[in-house]
Amino acid sequence: MSDEKPTESAIDSSAGSLPKAYDPSIIEQRWADYWVQERLFDVPPPNERVPSRPTGGPREALKEGVNPFTILLPPPNVTGRLHMGHMLNQTEMDILTRWHRMRGETALWVPGTDHAGIATQTMVERQLAEEGSSRKQLSRDAFIARVWKWKQQYGSAITEQMKRLGASVDWSREYFTMDDRLSIAVKEAFIRLWEQDLIYRGAYIVNWDPQLQTAVSDLEVENEERAGHLYHIRYPLADGGALSPDSPDSIVVATTRPETMLGDTAIAVNPIDERYKNLIGKLVALPLSSVSGGPAREIPILADDWANPEFGTGAVKVTPAHDPNDFAIGQRHSLPQLNIFDETAHVNLPGSPYHGLDRFAARKRILADLEAAGLLVAVKDHTLTLPISQRTGVVIEPRLSMQWFLAVNKSPAKTGTESGAPSFRGAEGGVPQNSIAANAIAAVRDGHIRFTPDNYTKIYNQWMTNIHDWCISRQLWWGHRIPAWHCGKCAAITVARDTPTACGTCGSADIEQSTDVLDTWFSSGLLPFTAFGWPGDPLAPETTKLTADLAAFYPTSLLVTGFDILFFWVARMIMLSTHFMLDVPMRDGAGGLRPRTLAEAVPFNAVYIHALVRDANREKMSKMKGNVIDPIEIITKYGTDAVRFTLASQASPGTDIAFNEARTEGYRAFANKIWNAARFLFMNLDRAREAGYNVKLSHNGVISTGAAGGVERPPNFSSAPTELPDHTPLETRWIFARLSLVSGEVARSLADYRFDEAANAIYQFFWGEFCDWYLELVKLRLNFDIPNNDDTAITLASLTSVFEAALRLLSPFMPFLTEEIWHALYAGTPPAKSIALTRYPQASDFPSSELTIAAMDTLQELITTIRALRKELSVPEKEATPIALHAGARVLALTGAHADMLGRLARVSAIEFSNEQLTGNNARSTPNFDVAVVYERQIDVAAERERLTKDLARHEKVLTANEARLADEKFIGKAPAHIVEGLRKQTAETRTLYDKTKTALDALG
RNA sequence: GGGCGGUUAGCUCAGUUGGUUAGAGCGCCUGCCUUACAAGCAGGAUGUCGGGGGUUCGAGUCCCUCACUGCCCACCA
């Protein structure tokens, strides 16, 4: 089955050929393959006529049009396996993308994968370890070749999984962040930043992961509170301190990390601290610092405000090479920086007894030695926050090392190296400083980027305002190697686009490329523009570097992502994109170019941040806990559509999703329901054909017939409301009206990222209204025994039309099921290659009338009331009974005209109209009518009394409350008229119900 | 140390700018194999909206406070 071509397997619309139960496993893979093979969602390269994207809020998207909708897939790690977070993320993006596409917009969703420096390198290193080899045993080039081989072999796993989800991405534009094209762009970005003097190299304290043996950024460090100790250590004064008898001969410092004392180069006390005032300037003999049996190192006691007299002993040891604060003190006092650890955090002090010890072993030894020397004064319990490497879980070792940094709070220097390039930057006012961070702040502050939920605006601002320079170098092998060459002779740095042969400063040929690579987030931060071809043809003049894709699709419309990468990625994209894109000109519409504004330089106009997918008990999923739900597993069990719908129906902004399989089971049932509704329809279409009806499907929902979703759209995109013949039955008018309203609701919800509301509206419509009511009612009309019956013809046409439209409405949420049925409906000759290329139902597509809805509401209420009464009276399901009805003229007329509905749906055999109120124990009252079921059967008096008593109490409560309010002059005076009027009406109705209930209760005796 | 959320039916969650009797799905109870569907149909029960106070004609919704709970940021040895 699955190897058949979909168009051929699209079954004839005969109920007999649809299996009774819906089985997603036999259709989903087939359509997933079909969408990819047919390149249905590829967007052809834009031409000059592509209109540029107007800026506007999400509401703007409600208008139909041909604007591009562009969205970038957050690239998963190439080593990754799909998890529930991906699935939520992609479901949301796919719903929106399919929705926009079906609205006639050019919907471009660009997929890709991230080379994920650390993750990938670690994975391959692990593989090597299993083979008894290691990265260092291979050469750098051999190792990188090995990673590429791995990528070739396994790198497509995650994208293959994506295809299974039905993600409607443009595979022709798929990228990998280490592709040649993107590597060139990354290099170019680095070089320009260097030329603008925004990248610098320097020795600073960085977060060092001793396991990975690389620097990591602040963001890659998690702070964990742990119980630890504060050690008070005595440092003797070098001169013995015998200045005067009461003068101390030592100073006691407090530290949590005694092993770092080997790197101490000073002791700091606060200048206002009276205890130590006369020690300032003295030297101490650093204990345990003797190398090869030599004398102890002597270090000064100095005054620095950093020392807090309240904390510990008020004296702090200063280790400039291993603590950021100490580093700062060192800078202020020109202290030497003594790096005592190697890159694996083992003591690196040849000649010292601690040489070669791991940092924790060194701590133990040092504490023991201090104790033995009587220098360990006190050990106090102390909770400290330990920096933990996110990637490896090991304790981060702050370490002085040479790294590359991106200056984020600095204005770019004029480049000068670009050949006469005109600067398009900064034409807009309002950006005070033009630094990377300032632009990133302005972009959000000025509303060019909107966050949903909007509280992330604040979080973003807070972070961006306090941002530090970004350490962008990593001591890894897998990644974008920094295009800088160090000179062996003069030590100068040569940064160049093409591999240089000589030092740019002294001309020496003794140059070597930096061994560092760039932080993965540096390259992914460039994606919003590099994915569209930036920087373009490097040989072309600067002003024409606007690639066609960039011109057509930048800025992207939306970014959908999780809050966990808000700073890692979202913020970096805003920083880097605004910075670089301000220099890329805009088409001015008259064939020329003009500077780009900040609004046009932002990477996206909106950011939708979704929550976490948790397990059914709201626990965070983790491998350790073993509660990780594998999307592929759950999809195999319930079908992709059901899982997608589960996620969508719970995806309300700002709330985590507790993924509950029971719910997915419910949505599989929903899919099955629709499947069976289709079977019902097909069965009737068959009957109609057999009875000689001319069954022809209109193609009015189709917006594209030929090529894949291109930029061009057929002119007949808009569709006029379906015209209903005069004698169209009520239920058909009603279902069209409901479809219209629901279509409107769905559009409004999706525009606000309310996937839950949209999904629930469709669910309720499809099941609660179309299936539960409409399908039951059409059974009254479909009468194939009578040839050329008007009711039958109109109803069948409407039924088909509504069902087809409802499928389109549902298709962004359940693309597989709807595709399958839609193709089946057209019996192998569909008007488009996919339902995804048809028009999305709009409220204005269908005739709608409030009167129709009100009429059906009344009939539904009547039917429901009769059903309840029958149940209460224990009328056997199959037995029809007469009813008595007391009501106003409108309801009576309505009931008279639709007695057949009551017969079918409430098993009413006859209707007796009554002039009297009906209050017997076989009767029920609503504000619109009294109805009684005529059935001779002793009712359960006790149960009836209980029910009536309860009702009475409820009515009474309402009456008391309402009457009190209506008697309140302040309420009458201040509340708006429609509220008062509504309350009056409700009170009157409740009064009537109360009276009737009272009478009925009294009648029970 | 700062900052941000959450608390509504047994469970998971909705509840628009305050406005007439607070909803959904699942679960639960009862009755039905009614030829699209038992993955179904019909009916039913279930809430002092975390506690307290305030503003208001009117509060699940706004303000204060307390409790519990989750998260983010932060260079105090």
mmCIF file of C-alpha atoms in Angstrom, chain A residues 566-816:
data_model
loop_
_atom_site.group_PDB
_atom_site.id
_atom_site.type_symbol
_atom_site.label_atom_id
_atom_site.label_comp_id
_atom_site.label_asym_id
_atom_site.label_seq_id
_atom_site.Cartn_x
_atom_site.Cartn_y
_atom_site.Cartn_z
ATOM 1 C CA LEU A 566 15.960 33.374 24.210
ATOM 2 C CA PHE A 567 19.425 34.701 25.035
ATOM 3 C CA PHE A 568 21.516 32.071 23.303
ATOM 4 C CA TRP A 569 19.882 32.525 19.974
ATOM 5 C CA VAL A 570 16.996 34.988 19.775
ATOM 6 C CA ALA A 571 18.958 37.831 21.328
ATOM 7 C CA ARG A 572 22.056 37.028 19.293
ATOM 8 C CA MET A 573 20.063 37.012 16.080
ATOM 9 C CA ILE A 574 18.651 40.414 16.920
ATOM 10 C CA MET A 575 22.106 41.718 17.767
ATOM 11 C CA LEU A 576 23.906 40.386 14.718
ATOM 12 C CA SER A 577 21.092 40.808 12.220
ATOM 13 C CA THR A 578 20.394 44.420 12.992
ATOM 14 C CA HIS A 579 24.103 45.133 12.987
ATOM 15 C CA PHE A 580 24.782 43.655 9.578
ATOM 16 C CA MET A 581 21.509 44.299 7.847
ATOM 17 C CA LEU A 582 21.621 48.017 8.575
ATOM 18 C CA ASP A 583 24.426 48.002 6.021
ATOM 19 C CA VAL A 584 22.400 46.218 3.368
ATOM 20 C CA PRO A 585 20.374 48.612 1.266
ATOM 21 C CA MET A 586 16.680 48.361 0.397
ATOM 22 C CA ARG A 587 15.152 48.606 -3.038
ATOM 23 C CA ASP A 588 13.518 51.995 -3.173
ATOM 24 C CA GLY A 589 10.849 50.967 -5.651
ATOM 25 C CA ALA A 590 12.185 53.182 -8.397
ATOM 26 C CA GLY A 591 14.956 50.841 -9.389
ATOM 27 C CA GLY A 592 17.396 52.385 -6.978
ATOM 28 C CA LEU A 593 18.573 51.687 -3.504
ATOM 29 C CA ARG A 594 18.058 53.449 -0.244
ATOM 30 C CA PRO A 595 19.342 52.948 3.296
ATOM 31 C CA ARG A 596 17.618 50.403 5.433
ATOM 32 C CA THR A 597 15.812 51.474 8.566
ATOM 33 C CA LEU A 598 16.069 49.654 11.831
ATOM 34 C CA ALA A 599 12.531 48.365 11.268
ATOM 35 C CA GLU A 600 13.751 46.738 8.080
ATOM 36 C CA ALA A 601 16.973 45.464 9.577
ATOM 37 C CA VAL A 602 15.452 43.336 12.313
ATOM 38 C CA PRO A 603 15.624 39.574 11.743
ATOM 39 C CA PHE A 604 11.915 39.041 12.373
ATOM 40 C CA ASN A 605 8.900 41.111 13.202
ATOM 41 C CA ALA A 606 7.489 38.833 15.827
ATOM 42 C CA VAL A 607 8.711 36.223 18.256
ATOM 43 C CA TYR A 608 6.347 33.626 19.606
ATOM 44 C CA ILE A 609 7.787 31.905 22.628
ATOM 45 C CA HIS A 610 6.236 28.625 23.547
ATOM 46 C CA ALA A 611 6.419 26.740 26.758
ATOM 47 C CA LEU A 612 7.893 23.463 27.796
ATOM 48 C CA VAL A 613 6.345 20.104 27.072
ATOM 49 C CA ARG A 614 6.197 18.261 30.357
ATOM 50 C CA ASP A 615 4.966 14.801 31.143
ATOM 51 C CA ALA A 616 1.406 14.067 32.230
ATOM 52 C CA ASN A 617 2.313 14.855 35.834
ATOM 53 C CA ARG A 618 3.796 18.200 34.913
ATOM 54 C CA GLU A 619 7.294 16.898 35.543
ATOM 55 C CA LYS A 620 10.067 18.127 33.348
ATOM 56 C CA MET A 621 11.053 15.375 30.950
ATOM 57 C CA SER A 622 14.543 14.101 31.548
ATOM 58 C CA LYS A 623 16.537 11.049 30.681
ATOM 59 C CA MET A 624 17.436 10.640 34.329
ATOM 60 C CA LYS A 625 13.817 10.444 35.403
ATOM 61 C CA GLY A 626 13.028 8.205 32.471
ATOM 62 C CA ASN A 627 9.856 10.107 31.684
ATOM 63 C CA VAL A 628 10.884 11.256 28.249
ATOM 64 C CA ILE A 629 8.184 10.801 25.662
ATOM 65 C CA ASP A 630 9.598 9.979 22.252
ATOM 66 C CA PRO A 631 7.514 11.721 19.606
ATOM 67 C CA ILE A 632 8.151 9.022 17.063
ATOM 68 C CA GLU A 633 6.965 6.365 19.459
ATOM 69 C CA ILE A 634 3.804 8.221 20.302
ATOM 70 C CA ILE A 635 3.203 9.010 16.643
ATOM 71 C CA THR A 636 3.505 5.373 15.773
ATOM 72 C CA LYS A 637 0.899 4.621 18.370
ATOM 73 C CA TYR A 638 -1.662 7.326 17.650
ATOM 74 C CA GLY A 639 -0.721 8.946 14.377
ATOM 75 C CA THR A 640 1.014 12.237 13.733
ATOM 76 C CA ASP A 641 -2.251 14.099 13.328
ATOM 77 C CA ALA A 642 -3.501 13.105 16.763
ATOM 78 C CA VAL A 643 -0.230 14.106 18.417
ATOM 79 C CA ARG A 644 -0.122 17.384 16.532
ATOM 80 C CA PHE A 645 -3.649 18.111 17.600
ATOM 81 C CA THR A 646 -2.863 17.252 21.212
ATOM 82 C CA LEU A 647 -0.051 19.771 21.230
ATOM 83 C CA ALA A 648 -2.013 22.431 19.387
ATOM 84 C CA SER A 649 -5.046 22.083 21.610
ATOM 85 C CA GLN A 650 -2.913 22.764 24.665
ATOM 86 C CA ALA A 651 -0.593 25.346 23.189
ATOM 87 C CA SER A 652 -1.840 28.409 24.958
ATOM 88 C CA PRO A 653 0.795 31.124 25.238
ATOM 89 C CA GLY A 654 2.729 31.154 28.449
ATOM 90 C CA THR A 655 1.612 27.830 29.845
ATOM 91 C CA ASP A 656 3.603 24.651 29.875
ATOM 92 C CA ILE A 657 2.026 21.668 28.252
ATOM 93 C CA ALA A 658 1.421 18.595 30.343
ATOM 94 C CA PHE A 659 1.468 15.953 27.682
ATOM 95 C CA ASN A 660 -1.193 13.449 28.476
ATOM 96 C CA GLU A 661 -1.551 10.377 26.357
ATOM 97 C CA ALA A 662 -5.214 10.114 27.309
ATOM 98 C CA ARG A 663 -5.745 13.315 25.446
ATOM 99 C CA THR A 664 -3.975 12.035 22.385
ATOM 100 C CA GLU A 665 -6.223 9.016 22.512
ATOM 101 C CA GLY A 666 -9.138 11.427 22.409
ATOM 102 C CA TYR A 667 -7.798 13.151 19.335
ATOM 103 C CA ARG A 668 -7.171 9.872 17.605
ATOM 104 C CA ALA A 669 -10.853 9.248 18.239
ATOM 105 C CA PHE A 670 -11.513 12.640 16.667
ATOM 106 C CA ALA A 671 -9.568 11.627 13.580
ATOM 107 C CA ASN A 672 -11.544 8.431 13.461
ATOM 108 C CA LYS A 673 -14.750 10.407 13.779
ATOM 109 C CA ILE A 674 -13.874 12.465 10.741
ATOM 110 C CA TRP A 675 -12.848 9.359 8.904
ATOM 111 C CA ASN A 676 -16.253 7.887 9.524
ATOM 112 C CA ALA A 677 -18.021 11.069 8.592
ATOM 113 C CA ALA A 678 -16.197 10.739 5.283
ATOM 114 C CA ARG A 679 -17.371 7.160 4.945
ATOM 115 C CA PHE A 680 -20.914 8.320 5.553
ATOM 116 C CA LEU A 681 -20.586 10.985 2.899
ATOM 117 C CA PHE A 682 -19.041 8.619 0.380
ATOM 118 C CA MET A 683 -21.754 6.065 1.019
ATOM 119 C CA ASN A 684 -24.378 8.641 0.207
ATOM 120 C CA LEU A 685 -22.538 9.864 -2.856
ATOM 121 C CA ASP A 686 -22.556 6.261 -4.081
ATOM 122 C CA ARG A 687 -26.237 5.920 -3.429
ATOM 123 C CA ALA A 688 -26.875 9.158 -5.233
ATOM 124 C CA ARG A 689 -24.961 8.018 -8.287
ATOM 125 C CA GLU A 690 -26.846 4.760 -8.301
ATOM 126 C CA ALA A 691 -30.114 6.657 -8.061
ATOM 127 C CA GLY A 692 -29.126 8.700 -11.077
ATOM 128 C CA TYR A 693 -28.243 11.959 -9.368
ATOM 129 C CA ASN A 694 -25.626 14.044 -11.082
ATOM 130 C CA VAL A 695 -22.890 14.211 -8.483
ATOM 131 C CA LYS A 696 -20.348 16.852 -9.352
ATOM 132 C CA LEU A 697 -17.941 18.473 -6.973
ATOM 133 C CA SER A 698 -17.340 22.140 -7.291
ATOM 134 C CA HIS A 699 -13.759 23.253 -7.051
ATOM 135 C CA ASN A 700 -14.406 26.555 -5.436
ATOM 136 C CA GLY A 701 -12.044 25.901 -2.596
ATOM 137 C CA VAL A 702 -9.045 25.584 -4.779
ATOM 138 C CA ILE A 703 -6.578 28.368 -5.109
ATOM 139 C CA SER A 704 -3.811 26.775 -7.039
ATOM 140 C CA THR A 705 -3.938 24.077 -9.628
ATOM 141 C CA GLY A 706 -0.569 23.555 -11.146
ATOM 142 C CA ALA A 707 2.890 24.100 -9.861
ATOM 143 C CA ALA A 708 3.892 23.906 -6.279
ATOM 144 C CA GLY A 709 3.138 26.818 -3.985
ATOM 145 C CA GLY A 710 4.761 29.512 -6.014
ATOM 146 C CA VAL A 711 4.917 33.188 -5.602
ATOM 147 C CA GLU A 712 2.244 33.668 -8.213
ATOM 148 C CA ARG A 713 -1.333 32.930 -7.371
ATOM 149 C CA PRO A 714 -4.267 32.494 -9.694
ATOM 150 C CA PRO A 715 -6.356 35.645 -9.895
ATOM 151 C CA ASN A 716 -9.551 33.936 -8.787
ATOM 152 C CA PHE A 717 -8.259 33.626 -5.277
ATOM 153 C CA SER A 718 -11.200 35.094 -3.471
ATOM 154 C CA SER A 719 -14.368 33.131 -3.374
ATOM 155 C CA ALA A 720 -17.871 34.465 -3.158
ATOM 156 C CA PRO A 721 -20.203 33.068 -0.515
ATOM 157 C CA THR A 722 -21.968 29.931 -1.562
ATOM 158 C CA GLU A 723 -25.421 30.775 -2.844
ATOM 159 C CA LEU A 724 -28.089 28.693 -1.193
ATOM 160 C CA PRO A 725 -31.299 27.882 -3.074
ATOM 161 C CA ASP A 726 -34.438 29.436 -1.573
ATOM 162 C CA HIS A 727 -35.830 26.237 -0.142
ATOM 163 C CA THR A 728 -32.623 25.112 1.497
ATOM 164 C CA PRO A 729 -33.521 23.351 4.747
ATOM 165 C CA LEU A 730 -32.852 25.053 8.062
ATOM 166 C CA GLU A 731 -30.109 22.692 9.211
ATOM 167 C CA THR A 732 -28.119 23.336 6.048
ATOM 168 C CA ARG A 733 -28.412 27.086 6.427
ATOM 169 C CA TRP A 734 -27.391 26.596 10.016
ATOM 170 C CA ILE A 735 -24.296 24.510 9.332
ATOM 171 C CA PHE A 736 -23.076 27.048 6.791
ATOM 172 C CA ALA A 737 -23.630 29.811 9.300
ATOM 173 C CA ARG A 738 -21.712 27.907 11.933
ATOM 174 C CA LEU A 739 -18.912 27.166 9.493
ATOM 175 C CA SER A 740 -18.705 30.851 8.745
ATOM 176 C CA LEU A 741 -18.490 31.794 12.412
ATOM 177 C CA VAL A 742 -15.959 29.098 13.214
ATOM 178 C CA SER A 743 -13.796 30.123 10.270
ATOM 179 C CA GLY A 744 -13.739 33.628 11.664
ATOM 180 C CA GLU A 745 -12.892 32.366 15.119
ATOM 181 C CA VAL A 746 -10.044 30.247 13.835
ATOM 182 C CA ALA A 747 -8.539 33.155 11.936
ATOM 183 C CA ARG A 748 -8.729 35.425 14.951
ATOM 184 C CA SER A 749 -7.236 32.795 17.218
ATOM 185 C CA LEU A 750 -4.356 31.962 14.923
ATOM 186 C CA ALA A 751 -3.531 35.623 14.464
ATOM 187 C CA ASP A 752 -3.034 35.736 18.236
ATOM 188 C CA TYR A 753 -1.123 32.440 18.383
ATOM 189 C CA ARG A 754 -4.047 30.879 20.186
ATOM 190 C CA PHE A 755 -3.537 27.426 18.771
ATOM 191 C CA ASP A 756 -5.627 26.000 21.579
ATOM 192 C CA GLU A 757 -8.626 28.155 20.793
ATOM 193 C CA ALA A 758 -8.387 27.472 17.090
ATOM 194 C CA ALA A 759 -8.043 23.723 17.592
ATOM 195 C CA ASN A 760 -10.879 23.589 20.078
ATOM 196 C CA ALA A 761 -13.178 25.606 17.845
ATOM 197 C CA ILE A 762 -12.604 23.245 14.955
ATOM 198 C CA TYR A 763 -12.965 20.212 17.167
ATOM 199 C CA GLN A 764 -16.253 21.459 18.567
ATOM 200 C CA PHE A 765 -17.533 22.345 15.140
ATOM 201 C CA PHE A 766 -16.558 19.133 13.450
ATOM 202 C CA TRP A 767 -17.682 16.777 16.138
ATOM 203 C CA GLY A 768 -20.240 18.637 18.206
ATOM 204 C CA GLU A 769 -22.069 20.312 15.366
ATOM 205 C CA PHE A 770 -21.284 18.778 12.011
ATOM 206 C CA CYS A 771 -21.312 15.153 13.163
ATOM 207 C CA ASP A 772 -23.657 15.238 16.120
ATOM 208 C CA TRP A 773 -26.329 17.406 14.567
ATOM 209 C CA TYR A 774 -25.876 17.988 10.888
ATOM 210 C CA LEU A 775 -25.113 14.421 9.855
ATOM 211 C CA GLU A 776 -28.066 13.171 11.850
ATOM 212 C CA LEU A 777 -30.363 15.740 10.295
ATOM 213 C CA VAL A 778 -29.324 15.157 6.707
ATOM 214 C CA LYS A 779 -30.491 11.596 7.116
ATOM 215 C CA LEU A 780 -33.977 13.119 7.029
ATOM 216 C CA ARG A 781 -33.311 14.720 3.672
ATOM 217 C CA LEU A 782 -31.308 12.155 1.790
ATOM 218 C CA ASN A 783 -33.943 10.105 0.150
ATOM 219 C CA PHE A 784 -32.682 8.317 -2.880
ATOM 220 C CA ASP A 785 -35.880 6.382 -3.470
ATOM 221 C CA ILE A 786 -37.469 9.507 -4.875
ATOM 222 C CA PRO A 787 -35.814 10.494 -8.147
ATOM 223 C CA ASN A 788 -34.741 14.097 -8.622
ATOM 224 C CA ASN A 789 -35.700 15.080 -5.119
ATOM 225 C CA ASP A 790 -34.806 18.700 -4.466
ATOM 226 C CA ASP A 791 -34.134 18.237 -0.785
ATOM 227 C CA THR A 792 -31.833 15.358 -1.516
ATOM 228 C CA ALA A 793 -29.920 17.212 -4.208
ATOM 229 C CA ILE A 794 -29.504 20.407 -2.227
ATOM 230 C CA THR A 795 -28.584 18.583 0.926
ATOM 231 C CA LEU A 796 -26.064 16.289 -0.708
ATOM 232 C CA ALA A 797 -24.383 19.202 -2.434
ATOM 233 C CA SER A 798 -24.292 21.202 0.774
ATOM 234 C CA LEU A 799 -23.125 18.286 2.839
ATOM 235 C CA THR A 800 -20.254 17.692 0.473
ATOM 236 C CA SER A 801 -19.423 21.350 0.290
ATOM 237 C CA VAL A 802 -19.436 21.856 4.050
ATOM 238 C CA PHE A 803 -17.433 18.725 4.649
ATOM 239 C CA GLU A 804 -14.864 19.687 2.063
ATOM 240 C CA ALA A 805 -14.541 23.153 3.572
ATOM 241 C CA ALA A 806 -14.266 21.736 7.066
ATOM 242 C CA LEU A 807 -11.438 19.508 5.863
ATOM 243 C CA ARG A 808 -9.616 22.562 4.588
ATOM 244 C CA LEU A 809 -10.242 24.296 7.893
ATOM 245 C CA LEU A 810 -8.738 21.356 9.741
ATOM 246 C CA SER A 811 -5.890 20.637 7.382
ATOM 247 C CA PRO A 812 -3.174 22.815 8.974
ATOM 248 C CA PHE A 813 -3.791 20.915 12.197
ATOM 249 C CA MET A 814 -4.266 17.430 10.770
ATOM 250 C CA PRO A 815 -2.563 17.535 7.400
ATOM 251 C CA PHE A 816 -2.391 13.794 6.797
#
